[in-house]
Amino acid sequence: MVPVTAFSLSWVHSVEKIEWREDWAVTPAGFELKIARVKGSGSGMEPGEGAVFEDGWWRWTPRVPPLPAIRLAASGMTPSGWTLCYDGGCMTLGETAGSDATLYSCVTPDTGRTTGHNTP
C-alpha cells in the first residue's frame, strides 16, 4: 500500500520508444486523470485534443471519467516497466512480461483519507 492522493505514471511506448506521462489524483470517485504528456507523436501516440507543446512535451487535459482501478499490463515489448512516482519516491511496476499490476483506491480507516495502492 502506498498512501498517496496524487501520483504520476510514465512509460516508454513499445514501437515509437517515446515517453508518455500522466498525472493522476486519487479521489472518493476513483482515479482521476488530470494531465497527460507525450514527448512526440507516432503510432498510437497522438497528443490529445487541445494539446499544447511546452518544454519538449505535448500536454493536454484528457476528458475521461474517474476509474475504479488502473490495470497496468506488462507485455514485455516495452524497453522498461511503468514508473509510478509520488511524493515519497518512485517505483517500477510491470518490468517483465506477465508481471501486470492493478492500482486500486481505498479509504484509510484511521483517517478516512482516500489513497491508492498496488496489487500485482
Tab-separated table of N, CA and C in Angstrom:
chain	number	residue	atom	x	y	z
A	1	MET	N	0.846	-1.178	0.000
A	1	MET	CA	0.000	0.000	0.000
A	1	MET	C	0.889	1.238	0.000
A	2	VAL	N	0.519	2.196	-0.822
A	2	VAL	CA	1.248	3.458	-0.892
A	2	VAL	C	0.242	4.565	-0.581
A	3	PRO	N	0.387	5.232	0.553
A	3	PRO	CA	-0.585	6.267	0.926
A	3	PRO	C	-0.370	7.563	0.133
A	4	VAL	N	-1.080	7.695	-0.972
A	4	VAL	CA	-0.948	8.872	-1.826
A	4	VAL	C	-2.321	9.401	-2.208
A	5	THR	N	-2.371	10.671	-2.532
A	5	THR	CA	-3.585	11.258	-3.090
A	5	THR	C	-3.333	11.746	-4.511
A	6	ALA	N	-2.061	11.712	-4.940
A	6	ALA	CA	-1.700	12.098	-6.301
A	6	ALA	C	-0.419	11.353	-6.682
A	7	PHE	N	-0.301	11.030	-7.965
A	7	PHE	CA	0.891	10.332	-8.449
A	7	PHE	C	0.984	10.523	-9.955
A	8	SER	N	2.149	10.188	-10.500
A	8	SER	CA	2.310	10.199	-11.949
A	8	SER	C	2.695	8.794	-12.406
A	9	LEU	N	2.253	8.458	-13.611
A	9	LEU	CA	2.636	7.211	-14.264
A	9	LEU	C	3.363	7.577	-15.543
A	10	SER	N	4.463	6.902	-15.825
A	10	SER	CA	5.141	7.137	-17.099
A	10	SER	C	5.624	5.799	-17.644
A	11	TRP	N	5.782	5.752	-18.960
A	11	TRP	CA	6.264	4.564	-19.640
A	11	TRP	C	6.787	4.963	-21.005
A	12	VAL	N	7.504	4.044	-21.639
A	12	VAL	CA	8.038	4.265	-22.978
A	12	VAL	C	7.262	3.366	-23.932
A	13	HIS	N	6.735	3.957	-24.995
A	13	HIS	CA	5.929	3.232	-25.979
A	13	HIS	C	6.749	2.129	-26.644
A	14	SER	N	6.122	0.968	-26.856
A	14	SER	CA	6.839	-0.199	-27.375
A	14	SER	C	7.348	-0.030	-28.807
A	15	VAL	N	6.627	0.722	-29.643
A	15	VAL	CA	7.036	0.888	-31.036
A	15	VAL	C	7.817	2.176	-31.234
A	16	GLU	N	7.265	3.282	-30.768
A	16	GLU	CA	7.861	4.595	-31.010
A	16	GLU	C	9.039	4.916	-30.086
A	17	LYS	N	9.145	4.210	-28.961
A	17	LYS	CA	10.207	4.469	-27.968
A	17	LYS	C	10.172	5.912	-27.488
A	18	ILE	N	8.947	6.412	-27.288
A	18	ILE	CA	8.701	7.783	-26.826
A	18	ILE	C	8.044	7.712	-25.451
A	19	GLU	N	8.460	8.605	-24.548
A	19	GLU	CA	7.894	8.610	-23.201
A	19	GLU	C	6.509	9.245	-23.173
A	20	TRP	N	5.634	8.635	-22.389
A	20	TRP	CA	4.277	9.115	-22.122
A	20	TRP	C	4.185	9.267	-20.613
A	21	ARG	N	3.556	10.336	-20.133
A	21	ARG	CA	3.429	10.578	-18.694
A	21	ARG	C	2.034	11.088	-18.383
A	22	GLU	N	1.465	10.595	-17.294
A	22	GLU	CA	0.137	11.035	-16.851
A	22	GLU	C	0.161	11.382	-15.378
A	23	ASP	N	-0.571	12.435	-15.001
A	23	ASP	CA	-0.728	12.824	-13.601
A	23	ASP	C	-2.131	12.440	-13.163
A	24	TRP	N	-2.224	11.712	-12.055
A	24	TRP	CA	-3.482	11.190	-11.540
A	24	TRP	C	-3.745	11.711	-10.132
A	25	ALA	N	-5.019	11.839	-9.790
A	25	ALA	CA	-5.450	12.153	-8.424
A	25	ALA	C	-6.291	10.993	-7.924
A	26	VAL	N	-6.137	10.650	-6.648
A	26	VAL	CA	-6.955	9.617	-6.019
A	26	VAL	C	-8.056	10.346	-5.261
A	27	THR	N	-9.303	10.137	-5.673
A	27	THR	CA	-10.441	10.838	-5.087
A	27	THR	C	-11.498	9.833	-4.636
A	28	PRO	N	-12.487	10.252	-3.862
A	28	PRO	CA	-13.565	9.330	-3.490
A	28	PRO	C	-14.293	8.744	-4.709
A	29	ALA	N	-14.274	9.440	-5.846
A	29	ALA	CA	-14.921	8.948	-7.069
A	29	ALA	C	-14.052	7.918	-7.790
A	30	GLY	N	-12.775	7.832	-7.449
A	30	GLY	CA	-11.840	6.912	-8.108
A	30	GLY	C	-10.601	7.646	-8.567
A	31	PHE	N	-9.901	7.072	-9.530
A	31	PHE	CA	-8.693	7.674	-10.086
A	31	PHE	C	-9.101	8.674	-11.167
A	32	GLU	N	-8.665	9.920	-11.003
A	32	GLU	CA	-8.985	10.968	-11.973
A	32	GLU	C	-7.720	11.388	-12.708
A	33	LEU	N	-7.755	11.246	-14.038
A	33	LEU	CA	-6.628	11.639	-14.882
A	33	LEU	C	-6.658	13.154	-15.061
A	34	LYS	N	-5.624	13.833	-14.593
A	34	LYS	CA	-5.590	15.295	-14.604
A	34	LYS	C	-4.857	15.859	-15.814
A	35	ILE	N	-3.673	15.337	-16.091
A	35	ILE	CA	-2.833	15.852	-17.184
A	35	ILE	C	-2.157	14.668	-17.868
A	36	ALA	N	-2.075	14.717	-19.193
A	36	ALA	CA	-1.305	13.736	-19.956
A	36	ALA	C	-0.251	14.491	-20.749
A	37	ARG	N	0.923	13.852	-20.909
A	37	ARG	CA	2.013	14.454	-21.669
A	37	ARG	C	2.689	13.372	-22.494
A	38	VAL	N	3.146	13.753	-23.670
A	38	VAL	CA	3.896	12.835	-24.516
A	38	VAL	C	5.029	13.621	-25.178
A	39	LYS	N	6.193	12.989	-25.319
A	39	LYS	CA	7.384	13.644	-25.869
A	39	LYS	C	7.342	13.804	-27.378
A	40	GLY	N	6.475	13.088	-28.062
A	40	GLY	CA	6.383	13.173	-29.522
A	40	GLY	C	5.079	12.569	-29.977
A	41	SER	N	5.011	12.200	-31.230
A	41	SER	CA	3.800	11.553	-31.724
A	41	SER	C	4.191	10.418	-32.652
A	42	GLY	N	3.243	9.574	-32.953
A	42	GLY	CA	3.506	8.438	-33.827
A	42	GLY	C	2.452	7.383	-33.605
A	43	SER	N	2.799	6.156	-33.825
A	43	SER	CA	1.894	5.018	-33.740
A	43	SER	C	1.188	4.950	-32.385
A	44	GLY	N	-0.059	5.424	-32.333
A	44	GLY	CA	-0.824	5.397	-31.094
A	44	GLY	C	-0.383	6.402	-30.054
A	45	MET	N	0.412	7.378	-30.450
A	45	MET	CA	0.972	8.339	-29.501
A	45	MET	C	0.546	9.775	-29.808
A	46	GLU	N	-0.582	9.948	-30.463
A	46	GLU	CA	-1.000	11.288	-30.845
A	46	GLU	C	-1.415	12.092	-29.614
A	47	PRO	N	-0.970	13.341	-29.527
A	47	PRO	CA	-1.414	14.200	-28.428
A	47	PRO	C	-2.929	14.374	-28.475
A	48	GLY	N	-3.527	14.581	-27.311
A	48	GLY	CA	-4.973	14.721	-27.209
A	48	GLY	C	-5.478	16.084	-27.639
A	49	GLU	N	-6.803	16.193	-27.661
A	49	GLU	CA	-7.474	17.430	-28.051
A	49	GLU	C	-7.019	18.601	-27.174
A	50	GLY	N	-6.707	19.709	-27.807
A	50	GLY	CA	-6.300	20.914	-27.093
A	50	GLY	C	-4.863	20.884	-26.599
A	51	ALA	N	-4.066	19.941	-27.081
A	51	ALA	CA	-2.679	19.813	-26.615
A	51	ALA	C	-1.863	21.053	-26.973
A	52	VAL	N	-0.970	21.413	-26.060
A	52	VAL	CA	-0.013	22.497	-26.302
A	52	VAL	C	1.394	21.924	-26.139
A	53	PHE	N	2.327	22.418	-26.934
A	53	PHE	CA	3.713	21.972	-26.864
A	53	PHE	C	4.450	22.885	-25.901
A	54	GLU	N	5.013	22.304	-24.835
A	54	GLU	CA	5.636	23.092	-23.779
A	54	GLU	C	6.815	22.327	-23.190
A	55	ASP	N	7.990	22.928	-23.174
A	55	ASP	CA	9.189	22.326	-22.589
A	55	ASP	C	9.476	20.930	-23.142
A	56	GLY	N	9.261	20.731	-24.446
A	56	GLY	CA	9.570	19.463	-25.082
A	56	GLY	C	8.486	18.398	-24.978
A	57	TRP	N	7.343	18.743	-24.393
A	57	TRP	CA	6.239	17.798	-24.215
A	57	TRP	C	4.962	18.368	-24.832
A	58	TRP	N	4.145	17.478	-25.440
A	58	TRP	CA	2.765	17.819	-25.759
A	58	TRP	C	1.974	17.566	-24.484
A	59	ARG	N	1.195	18.551	-24.020
A	59	ARG	CA	0.456	18.446	-22.761
A	59	ARG	C	-1.011	18.779	-23.007
A	60	TRP	N	-1.907	18.013	-22.395
A	60	TRP	CA	-3.344	18.280	-22.511
A	60	TRP	C	-4.077	17.708	-21.305
A	61	THR	N	-5.343	18.092	-21.168
A	61	THR	CA	-6.202	17.602	-20.104
A	61	THR	C	-7.211	16.636	-20.720
A	62	PRO	N	-7.030	15.327	-20.511
A	62	PRO	CA	-7.961	14.350	-21.075
A	62	PRO	C	-9.342	14.465	-20.431
A	63	ARG	N	-10.344	14.123	-21.191
A	63	ARG	CA	-11.718	14.124	-20.675
A	63	ARG	C	-12.180	12.684	-20.533
A	64	VAL	N	-11.858	12.097	-19.398
A	64	VAL	CA	-12.265	10.724	-19.112
A	64	VAL	C	-12.889	10.682	-17.715
A	65	PRO	N	-13.876	9.823	-17.507
A	65	PRO	CA	-14.488	9.722	-16.180
A	65	PRO	C	-13.528	9.062	-15.194
A	66	PRO	N	-13.749	9.243	-13.887
A	66	PRO	CA	-12.914	8.575	-12.884
A	66	PRO	C	-12.968	7.057	-13.062
A	67	LEU	N	-11.850	6.408	-12.776
A	67	LEU	CA	-11.748	4.954	-12.902
A	67	LEU	C	-11.682	4.310	-11.516
A	68	PRO	N	-12.351	3.171	-11.320
A	68	PRO	CA	-12.275	2.491	-10.025
A	68	PRO	C	-10.930	1.797	-9.812
A	69	ALA	N	-10.223	1.480	-10.912
A	69	ALA	CA	-8.918	0.818	-10.839
A	69	ALA	C	-8.148	1.144	-12.121
A	70	ILE	N	-6.835	0.981	-12.066
A	70	ILE	CA	-5.977	1.160	-13.243
A	70	ILE	C	-5.174	-0.124	-13.412
A	71	ARG	N	-5.357	-0.802	-14.519
A	71	ARG	CA	-4.608	-2.035	-14.795
A	71	ARG	C	-3.415	-1.691	-15.679
A	72	LEU	N	-2.249	-2.074	-15.239
A	72	LEU	CA	-1.008	-1.836	-15.973
A	72	LEU	C	-0.530	-3.162	-16.539
A	73	ALA	N	-0.749	-3.366	-17.823
A	73	ALA	CA	-0.358	-4.611	-18.477
A	73	ALA	C	1.134	-4.579	-18.794
A	74	ALA	N	1.778	-5.693	-18.602
A	74	ALA	CA	3.212	-5.809	-18.873
A	74	ALA	C	3.408	-6.779	-20.031
A	75	SER	N	3.554	-6.231	-21.228
A	75	SER	CA	3.655	-7.056	-22.435
A	75	SER	C	5.066	-7.605	-22.656
A	76	GLY	N	6.063	-6.966	-22.070
A	76	GLY	CA	7.444	-7.341	-22.323
A	76	GLY	C	7.992	-6.719	-23.608
A	77	MET	N	7.143	-5.969	-24.329
A	77	MET	CA	7.560	-5.351	-25.592
A	77	MET	C	8.146	-3.950	-25.381
A	78	THR	N	7.905	-3.357	-24.220
A	78	THR	CA	8.434	-2.025	-23.947
A	78	THR	C	9.842	-2.151	-23.367
A	79	PRO	N	10.672	-1.103	-23.516
A	79	PRO	CA	12.048	-1.181	-23.016
A	79	PRO	C	12.146	-1.124	-21.493
A	80	SER	N	11.048	-0.807	-20.821
A	80	SER	CA	11.048	-0.736	-19.357
A	80	SER	C	9.621	-0.931	-18.859
A	81	GLY	N	9.455	-0.939	-17.559
A	81	GLY	CA	8.127	-1.064	-16.976
A	81	GLY	C	7.460	0.294	-16.832
A	82	TRP	N	6.423	0.308	-16.056
A	82	TRP	CA	5.711	1.535	-15.716
A	82	TRP	C	6.425	2.176	-14.530
A	83	THR	N	6.629	3.482	-14.551
A	83	THR	CA	7.214	4.183	-13.407
A	83	THR	C	6.108	4.958	-12.715
A	84	LEU	N	5.872	4.629	-11.452
A	84	LEU	CA	4.890	5.324	-10.626
A	84	LEU	C	5.654	6.208	-9.651
A	85	CYS	N	5.436	7.517	-9.719
A	85	CYS	CA	6.118	8.461	-8.829
A	85	CYS	C	5.096	9.196	-7.977
A	86	TYR	N	5.470	9.466	-6.743
A	86	TYR	CA	4.627	10.175	-5.776
A	86	TYR	C	5.549	10.944	-4.849
A	87	ASP	N	4.986	11.660	-3.891
A	87	ASP	CA	5.804	12.492	-3.002
A	87	ASP	C	6.920	11.717	-2.309
A	88	GLY	N	6.711	10.438	-2.024
A	88	GLY	CA	7.701	9.644	-1.300
A	88	GLY	C	8.745	8.972	-2.157
A	89	GLY	N	8.664	9.107	-3.486
A	89	GLY	CA	9.648	8.480	-4.354
A	89	GLY	C	9.011	7.868	-5.587
A	90	CYS	N	9.713	6.927	-6.181
A	90	CYS	CA	9.232	6.267	-7.399
A	90	CYS	C	9.424	4.762	-7.273
A	91	MET	N	8.607	4.013	-8.020
A	91	MET	CA	8.765	2.562	-8.096
A	91	MET	C	8.446	2.122	-9.510
A	92	THR	N	9.019	0.999	-9.916
A	92	THR	CA	8.770	0.442	-11.236
A	92	THR	C	7.832	-0.750	-11.098
A	93	LEU	N	6.820	-0.776	-11.954
A	93	LEU	CA	5.854	-1.873	-11.975
A	93	LEU	C	5.861	-2.495	-13.363
A	94	GLY	N	5.612	-3.792	-13.455
A	94	GLY	CA	5.483	-4.450	-14.745
A	94	GLY	C	6.742	-4.442	-15.585
A	95	GLU	N	7.872	-4.674	-14.962
A	95	GLU	CA	9.142	-4.640	-15.695
A	95	GLU	C	9.324	-5.821	-16.644
A	96	THR	N	8.735	-6.958	-16.303
A	96	THR	CA	8.877	-8.139	-17.147
A	96	THR	C	7.513	-8.600	-17.648
A	97	ALA	N	7.502	-9.256	-18.790
A	97	ALA	CA	6.255	-9.737	-19.393
A	97	ALA	C	5.463	-10.572	-18.383
A	98	GLY	N	4.174	-10.282	-18.295
A	98	GLY	CA	3.301	-11.030	-17.405
A	98	GLY	C	3.257	-10.525	-15.978
A	99	SER	N	4.067	-9.527	-15.635
A	99	SER	CA	4.040	-9.005	-14.262
A	99	SER	C	3.120	-7.782	-14.191
A	100	ASP	N	1.880	-7.989	-14.649
A	100	ASP	CA	0.876	-6.927	-14.630
A	100	ASP	C	0.622	-6.452	-13.201
A	101	ALA	N	0.108	-5.245	-13.075
A	101	ALA	CA	-0.251	-4.698	-11.771
A	101	ALA	C	-1.585	-3.968	-11.911
A	102	THR	N	-2.342	-3.934	-10.835
A	102	THR	CA	-3.590	-3.181	-10.815
A	102	THR	C	-3.551	-2.231	-9.638
A	103	LEU	N	-3.851	-0.961	-9.898
A	103	LEU	CA	-3.902	0.048	-8.842
A	103	LEU	C	-5.351	0.203	-8.406
A	104	TYR	N	-5.570	0.203	-7.094
A	104	TYR	CA	-6.896	0.397	-6.517
A	104	TYR	C	-6.837	1.556	-5.550
A	105	SER	N	-7.950	2.252	-5.386
A	105	SER	CA	-8.003	3.284	-4.349
A	105	SER	C	-8.736	2.698	-3.151
A	106	CYS	N	-8.434	3.218	-1.989
A	106	CYS	CA	-9.096	2.753	-0.772
A	106	CYS	C	-9.162	3.914	0.212
A	107	VAL	N	-9.962	3.736	1.246
A	107	VAL	CA	-10.075	4.746	2.299
A	107	VAL	C	-9.344	4.212	3.517
A	108	THR	N	-8.412	5.004	4.020
A	108	THR	CA	-7.659	4.627	5.203
A	108	THR	C	-8.586	4.710	6.419
A	109	PRO	N	-8.781	3.599	7.151
A	109	PRO	CA	-9.751	3.574	8.249
A	109	PRO	C	-9.516	4.626	9.339
A	110	ASP	N	-8.253	4.845	9.712
A	110	ASP	CA	-7.995	5.769	10.818
A	110	ASP	C	-8.174	7.240	10.442
A	111	THR	N	-8.045	7.575	9.155
A	111	THR	CA	-8.145	8.982	8.765
A	111	THR	C	-9.333	9.276	7.858
A	112	GLY	N	-9.895	8.223	7.238
A	112	GLY	CA	-10.957	8.433	6.269
A	112	GLY	C	-10.451	8.985	4.944
A	113	ARG	N	-9.139	9.029	4.796
A	113	ARG	CA	-8.497	9.590	3.604
A	113	ARG	C	-8.452	8.553	2.486
A	114	THR	N	-8.730	8.988	1.257
A	114	THR	CA	-8.653	8.109	0.092
A	114	THR	C	-7.205	8.041	-0.359
A	115	THR	N	-6.706	6.815	-0.579
A	115	THR	CA	-5.334	6.615	-1.022
A	115	THR	C	-5.303	5.561	-2.108
A	116	GLY	N	-4.153	5.446	-2.751
A	116	GLY	CA	-4.005	4.442	-3.792
A	116	GLY	C	-3.109	3.317	-3.321
A	117	HIS	N	-3.319	2.118	-3.884
A	117	HIS	CA	-2.391	1.018	-3.614
A	117	HIS	C	-2.312	0.106	-4.810
A	118	ASN	N	-1.260	-0.693	-4.844
A	118	ASN	CA	-0.947	-1.566	-5.977
A	118	ASN	C	-1.118	-3.014	-5.575
A	119	THR	N	-1.779	-3.772	-6.431
A	119	THR	CA	-1.882	-5.213	-6.234
A	119	THR	C	-1.314	-5.882	-7.474
A	120	PRO	N	-0.169	-6.568	-7.344
A	120	PRO	CA	0.398	-7.222	-8.523
A	120	PRO	C	-0.442	-8.419	-8.941
